[in-house]
Amino acid sequence: MLVVFIGPPGSGKGTQAERLAAKLQLPHLSTGAMLREAADAGSEPGRRAMQFMEHGHLAPDELVIAVIGERIAQPDCARGCLFDGFPRTIEQARALDQLLLEGGRTLDHVLELDVAEAELVQRLLRRAKTSDPPRTDDTPEVIPERIEVYRRQTTPVLEYYRERGLLRTVDGQGAPEEVFVRVCDTVGYRGT
Ligand code: B4P
C-alpha cells in the first residue's frame, strides 16, 4: 500500500503515519525526519536543507526528491510505504508520480489531515516545551511562517490529488487515538 499524508505543521502527519506504519508493517518515510538526520550527520545536503528548515521554509525540491527517490528504491519499500510530509509542492507531486510509474506503481490513498490553525499552534508550542532537544523550527517566530508556507506552497497539492480522485480529508482534531480510528477507516484497515 502506498499512502501520502498531507497536512499543515502540527496536524499529526508524523503521529498518524507512525501508527499506521506499525499496523501495516510498512516503512514510514518522513522527509522532515530524513532531512534532520542528514543535517545531524553533517552531510552537505542535510546542512543545505537545514538553512531553509530553521526559517520555516521548504528545502529545495531537487534535494528532497533525490532523498526520497533513493529511499523508495530500497527493498523494504517493495510492499509499499507511508509518505509523511512529502510531496509538499506540485513539483514534488509530479516527481513522485514519475518515480512510482518507473516501478509500475501508483498511490492508493492521499489523506489530508484537517485541523484548525489555533490548535496547530498550540500543539507545536507544546512540543517545543516537551521535546529534548527542542526543534529549531518549533518557535513562536517560525511556526506562523511554516503555516503560511503550507498555505502557499502545499495547498495546491491538495487540488492536484483531488483532480485525480485520490484525496480524502480526515478530521485531525481530537485525541490521536480518535484520529487514528478515522485514518484506519479511510484507508480500509480493519485489523486490531
Ligand atoms: P516535518 O518534520 O514534516 O514537520 P511538521 O510539518 O511539523 O510535522 P510533524 O510530523 O513533525 O508533526 P505532527 O503534525 O505529527 O517538516 C519539518 C520541516 O522539514 C518543514 O518545515 C520543511 O522545512 C522540511 N521539509 C520536510 N519535508 C519536506 C519536503 N517534502 N519538501 C521540502 N521541505 C521539507 O505533530 C506535531 C505535534 O502535535 C507533536 O508534538 C504531536 O505529538 C502533536 N499531536 C499530533 N496529533 C495530535 C492530536 N491529535 N492531539 C494533540 N496533539 C497532537
Short mmCIF file of C-alpha atoms and ligand atoms in Angstrom, two decimals:
data_model
loop_
_atom_site.label_atom_id
_atom_site.label_comp_id
_atom_site.label_asym_id
_atom_site.label_seq_id
_atom_site.Cartn_x
_atom_site.Cartn_y
_atom_site.Cartn_z
CA MET A 1 0.00 0.00 0.00
CA LEU A 2 1.24 3.50 -0.86
CA VAL A 3 -0.22 6.30 1.25
CA VAL A 4 0.55 10.03 1.36
CA PHE A 5 -0.19 12.08 4.50
CA ILE A 6 -0.65 15.80 3.85
CA GLY A 7 -1.44 18.49 6.40
CA PRO A 8 -0.15 21.69 7.92
CA PRO A 9 2.61 21.59 10.57
CA GLY A 10 1.17 20.11 13.75
CA SER A 11 -1.75 18.38 12.02
CA GLY A 12 -0.49 14.96 13.15
CA LYS A 13 1.04 13.61 9.93
CA GLY A 14 4.02 12.15 11.76
CA THR A 15 1.89 10.90 14.64
CA GLN A 16 -0.67 9.12 12.43
CA ALA A 17 1.80 7.85 9.81
CA GLU A 18 3.89 6.24 12.56
CA ARG A 19 0.86 4.43 13.98
CA LEU A 20 -0.37 3.23 10.59
CA ALA A 21 3.14 2.10 9.61
CA ALA A 22 3.30 -0.07 12.74
CA LYS A 23 -0.08 -1.67 11.96
CA LEU A 24 0.66 -2.28 8.28
CA GLN A 25 4.32 -3.19 8.89
CA LEU A 26 5.41 -0.71 6.24
CA PRO A 27 8.23 1.86 6.28
CA HIS A 28 7.29 5.35 7.47
CA LEU A 29 9.09 7.91 5.31
CA SER A 30 9.14 11.33 6.97
CA THR A 31 11.10 13.75 4.77
CA GLY A 32 11.39 16.15 7.72
CA ALA A 33 13.00 13.43 9.87
CA MET A 34 15.21 12.30 6.98
CA LEU A 35 16.47 15.85 6.43
CA ARG A 36 17.06 16.40 10.16
CA GLU A 37 19.05 13.13 10.33
CA ALA A 38 21.11 14.18 7.30
CA ALA A 39 21.82 17.54 8.95
CA ASP A 40 22.80 15.87 12.26
CA ALA A 41 25.15 13.58 10.33
CA GLY A 42 26.78 16.71 8.88
CA SER A 43 26.15 15.77 5.23
CA GLU A 44 26.19 18.54 2.62
CA PRO A 45 22.53 18.01 1.55
CA GLY A 46 21.48 17.94 5.21
CA ARG A 47 23.29 21.19 6.01
CA ARG A 48 21.81 22.80 2.90
CA ALA A 49 18.28 21.71 3.86
CA MET A 50 18.67 22.97 7.44
CA GLN A 51 19.34 26.52 6.18
CA PHE A 52 15.77 26.52 4.85
CA MET A 53 14.10 24.45 7.58
CA GLU A 54 15.18 26.61 10.51
CA HIS A 55 13.41 29.59 8.90
CA GLY A 56 10.25 27.57 8.28
CA HIS A 57 10.85 27.38 4.51
CA LEU A 58 10.81 24.27 2.35
CA ALA A 59 14.04 22.58 1.39
CA PRO A 60 14.76 22.73 -2.39
CA ASP A 61 12.62 20.34 -4.46
CA GLU A 62 15.54 18.65 -6.22
CA LEU A 63 17.22 17.86 -2.90
CA VAL A 64 14.09 16.32 -1.33
CA ILE A 65 13.19 14.42 -4.50
CA ALA A 66 16.68 12.89 -4.62
CA VAL A 67 16.42 11.83 -0.95
CA ILE A 68 13.01 10.21 -1.42
CA GLY A 69 13.95 8.62 -4.77
CA GLU A 70 16.89 6.87 -3.15
CA ARG A 71 14.79 5.77 -0.19
CA ILE A 72 11.87 4.23 -2.11
CA ALA A 73 14.29 2.21 -4.23
CA GLN A 74 15.29 0.27 -1.08
CA PRO A 75 13.96 -3.31 -0.85
CA ASP A 76 11.91 -2.62 2.31
CA CYS A 77 9.65 -0.30 0.27
CA ALA A 78 8.76 -3.03 -2.25
CA ARG A 79 5.46 -3.79 -0.43
CA GLY A 80 4.70 -0.09 -0.09
CA CYS A 81 5.36 2.75 2.32
CA LEU A 82 3.77 5.75 4.00
CA PHE A 83 4.88 9.22 2.90
CA ASP A 84 4.76 11.77 5.74
CA GLY A 85 5.27 15.37 4.63
CA PHE A 86 6.05 14.50 1.02
CA PRO A 87 5.07 15.76 -1.51
CA ARG A 88 4.83 19.37 -0.34
CA THR A 89 4.89 21.10 -3.76
CA ILE A 90 3.36 20.37 -7.18
CA GLU A 91 6.90 19.73 -8.48
CA GLN A 92 7.37 17.05 -5.82
CA ALA A 93 3.95 15.53 -6.55
CA ARG A 94 4.83 15.20 -10.24
CA ALA A 95 8.23 13.72 -9.38
CA LEU A 96 6.61 11.17 -7.06
CA ASP A 97 4.18 10.10 -9.79
CA GLN A 98 7.12 9.64 -12.15
CA LEU A 99 9.22 7.69 -9.63
CA LEU A 100 6.30 5.37 -8.89
CA LEU A 101 5.45 4.97 -12.56
CA GLU A 102 9.01 3.80 -13.27
CA GLY A 103 8.37 0.98 -10.77
CA GLY A 104 4.90 0.28 -12.23
CA ARG A 105 3.18 1.58 -9.10
CA THR A 106 0.58 4.20 -8.21
CA LEU A 107 -0.63 5.79 -4.97
CA ASP A 108 -3.52 4.12 -3.16
CA HIS A 109 -4.57 6.92 -0.81
CA VAL A 110 -3.84 10.57 -0.15
CA LEU A 111 -5.00 11.69 3.30
CA GLU A 112 -5.34 15.33 4.23
CA LEU A 113 -5.42 15.93 8.00
CA ASP A 114 -7.65 18.89 8.72
CA VAL A 115 -7.02 20.86 11.95
CA ALA A 116 -7.92 24.44 12.94
CA GLU A 117 -4.97 26.86 12.94
CA ALA A 118 -5.24 27.78 16.64
CA GLU A 119 -4.94 24.09 17.54
CA LEU A 120 -1.89 23.66 15.27
CA VAL A 121 -0.04 26.47 17.03
CA GLN A 122 -0.90 25.09 20.47
CA ARG A 123 0.34 21.61 19.56
CA LEU A 124 3.65 22.86 18.19
CA LEU A 125 4.28 25.15 21.17
CA ARG A 126 3.52 22.20 23.48
CA ARG A 127 6.03 20.06 21.58
CA ALA A 128 8.60 22.86 21.88
CA LYS A 129 8.26 22.64 25.67
CA THR A 130 8.39 18.85 25.92
CA SER A 131 10.88 17.66 23.28
CA ASP A 132 14.56 17.39 24.11
CA PRO A 133 16.32 18.94 22.31
CA PRO A 134 13.54 21.21 21.01
CA ARG A 135 13.28 21.53 17.23
CA THR A 136 14.74 24.77 15.89
CA ASP A 137 11.54 25.36 13.87
CA ASP A 138 9.09 24.92 16.80
CA THR A 139 9.31 28.57 17.91
CA PRO A 140 6.65 31.31 18.13
CA GLU A 141 8.51 33.18 15.35
CA VAL A 142 8.87 30.28 12.89
CA ILE A 143 5.55 28.42 13.42
CA PRO A 144 3.37 31.09 11.66
CA GLU A 145 5.83 31.11 8.73
CA ARG A 146 5.55 27.29 8.40
CA ILE A 147 1.75 27.54 8.37
CA GLU A 148 1.91 30.28 5.72
CA VAL A 149 4.34 28.24 3.60
CA TYR A 150 1.90 25.32 3.82
CA ARG A 151 -0.94 27.57 2.59
CA ARG A 152 1.09 28.98 -0.25
CA GLN A 153 3.09 26.00 -1.48
CA THR A 154 1.35 22.84 -0.29
CA THR A 155 -2.40 23.51 -0.58
CA PRO A 156 -2.13 23.40 -4.43
CA VAL A 157 -1.02 19.77 -3.98
CA LEU A 158 -4.44 19.02 -2.45
CA GLU A 159 -6.07 20.15 -5.70
CA TYR A 160 -3.59 18.06 -7.71
CA TYR A 161 -4.76 14.91 -5.91
CA ARG A 162 -8.42 15.95 -5.79
CA GLU A 163 -8.43 16.16 -9.59
CA ARG A 164 -7.02 12.61 -9.69
CA GLY A 165 -9.75 11.34 -7.35
CA LEU A 166 -7.25 10.32 -4.66
CA LEU A 167 -7.77 12.95 -1.96
CA ARG A 168 -9.63 12.08 1.25
CA THR A 169 -9.94 14.62 4.05
CA VAL A 170 -9.78 13.31 7.62
CA ASP A 171 -10.81 15.35 10.66
CA GLY A 172 -7.50 15.67 12.54
CA GLN A 173 -8.99 17.18 15.70
CA GLY A 174 -9.42 15.16 18.89
CA ALA A 175 -7.12 12.73 20.66
CA PRO A 176 -4.51 10.92 18.50
CA GLU A 177 -6.32 7.58 19.01
CA GLU A 178 -9.64 9.09 17.86
CA VAL A 179 -7.98 10.47 14.73
CA PHE A 180 -6.34 7.10 14.13
CA VAL A 181 -9.74 5.36 14.01
CA ARG A 182 -10.73 7.78 11.20
CA VAL A 183 -7.43 7.20 9.39
CA CYS A 184 -7.90 3.40 9.51
CA ASP A 185 -11.50 3.72 8.26
CA THR A 186 -10.34 5.91 5.38
CA VAL A 187 -7.63 3.52 4.16
CA GLY A 188 -9.86 0.48 4.80
CA TYR A 189 -7.66 -1.05 7.52
CA ARG A 190 -9.78 -3.49 9.55
CA GLY A 191 -7.14 -5.17 11.76
CA THR A 192 -6.81 -4.79 15.51
P1 B4P B 1 8.09 17.90 9.30
O1 B4P B 1 9.12 17.12 10.03
O2 B4P B 1 7.19 17.18 8.37
O3 B4P B 1 7.28 18.72 10.43
P2 B4P B 1 5.76 19.05 10.68
O4 B4P B 1 5.08 19.54 9.45
O5 B4P B 1 5.74 19.96 11.87
O6 B4P B 1 5.08 17.73 11.09
P3 B4P B 1 5.38 16.67 12.23
O7 B4P B 1 5.20 15.36 11.60
O8 B4P B 1 6.68 16.90 12.92
O9 B4P B 1 4.36 16.98 13.35
P4 B4P B 1 2.92 16.36 13.67
O10 B4P B 1 1.97 17.18 12.91
O11 B4P B 1 2.81 14.89 13.56
O12 B4P B 1 8.80 19.08 8.47
C1 B4P B 1 9.71 19.98 9.07
C2 B4P B 1 10.39 20.83 8.02
O13 B4P B 1 11.18 19.99 7.14
C3 B4P B 1 9.48 21.61 7.05
O14 B4P B 1 9.06 22.84 7.61
C4 B4P B 1 10.44 21.80 5.84
O15 B4P B 1 11.37 22.83 6.08
C5 B4P B 1 11.22 20.50 5.80
N1 B4P B 1 10.60 19.51 4.90
C6 B4P B 1 10.01 18.33 5.26
N2 B4P B 1 9.51 17.70 4.19
C7 B4P B 1 9.81 18.49 3.11
C8 B4P B 1 9.52 18.40 1.72
N3 B4P B 1 8.83 17.37 1.22
N4 B4P B 1 9.94 19.38 0.91
C9 B4P B 1 10.64 20.43 1.40
N5 B4P B 1 10.92 20.59 2.70
C10 B4P B 1 10.50 19.63 3.57
O16 B4P B 1 2.84 16.62 15.24
C11 B4P B 1 3.09 17.86 15.82
C12 B4P B 1 2.83 17.79 17.33
O17 B4P B 1 1.45 17.64 17.57
C13 B4P B 1 3.50 16.62 18.04
O18 B4P B 1 4.04 17.06 19.27
C14 B4P B 1 2.39 15.63 18.30
O19 B4P B 1 2.58 14.85 19.45
C15 B4P B 1 1.20 16.55 18.45
N6 B4P B 1 -0.05 15.90 18.03
C16 B4P B 1 -0.22 15.14 16.92
N7 B4P B 1 -1.52 14.73 16.86
C17 B4P B 1 -2.15 15.27 17.94
C18 B4P B 1 -3.51 15.22 18.42
N8 B4P B 1 -4.47 14.55 17.77
N9 B4P B 1 -3.80 15.90 19.55
C19 B4P B 1 -2.83 16.60 20.21
N10 B4P B 1 -1.54 16.67 19.83
C20 B4P B 1 -1.22 16.02 18.70
#
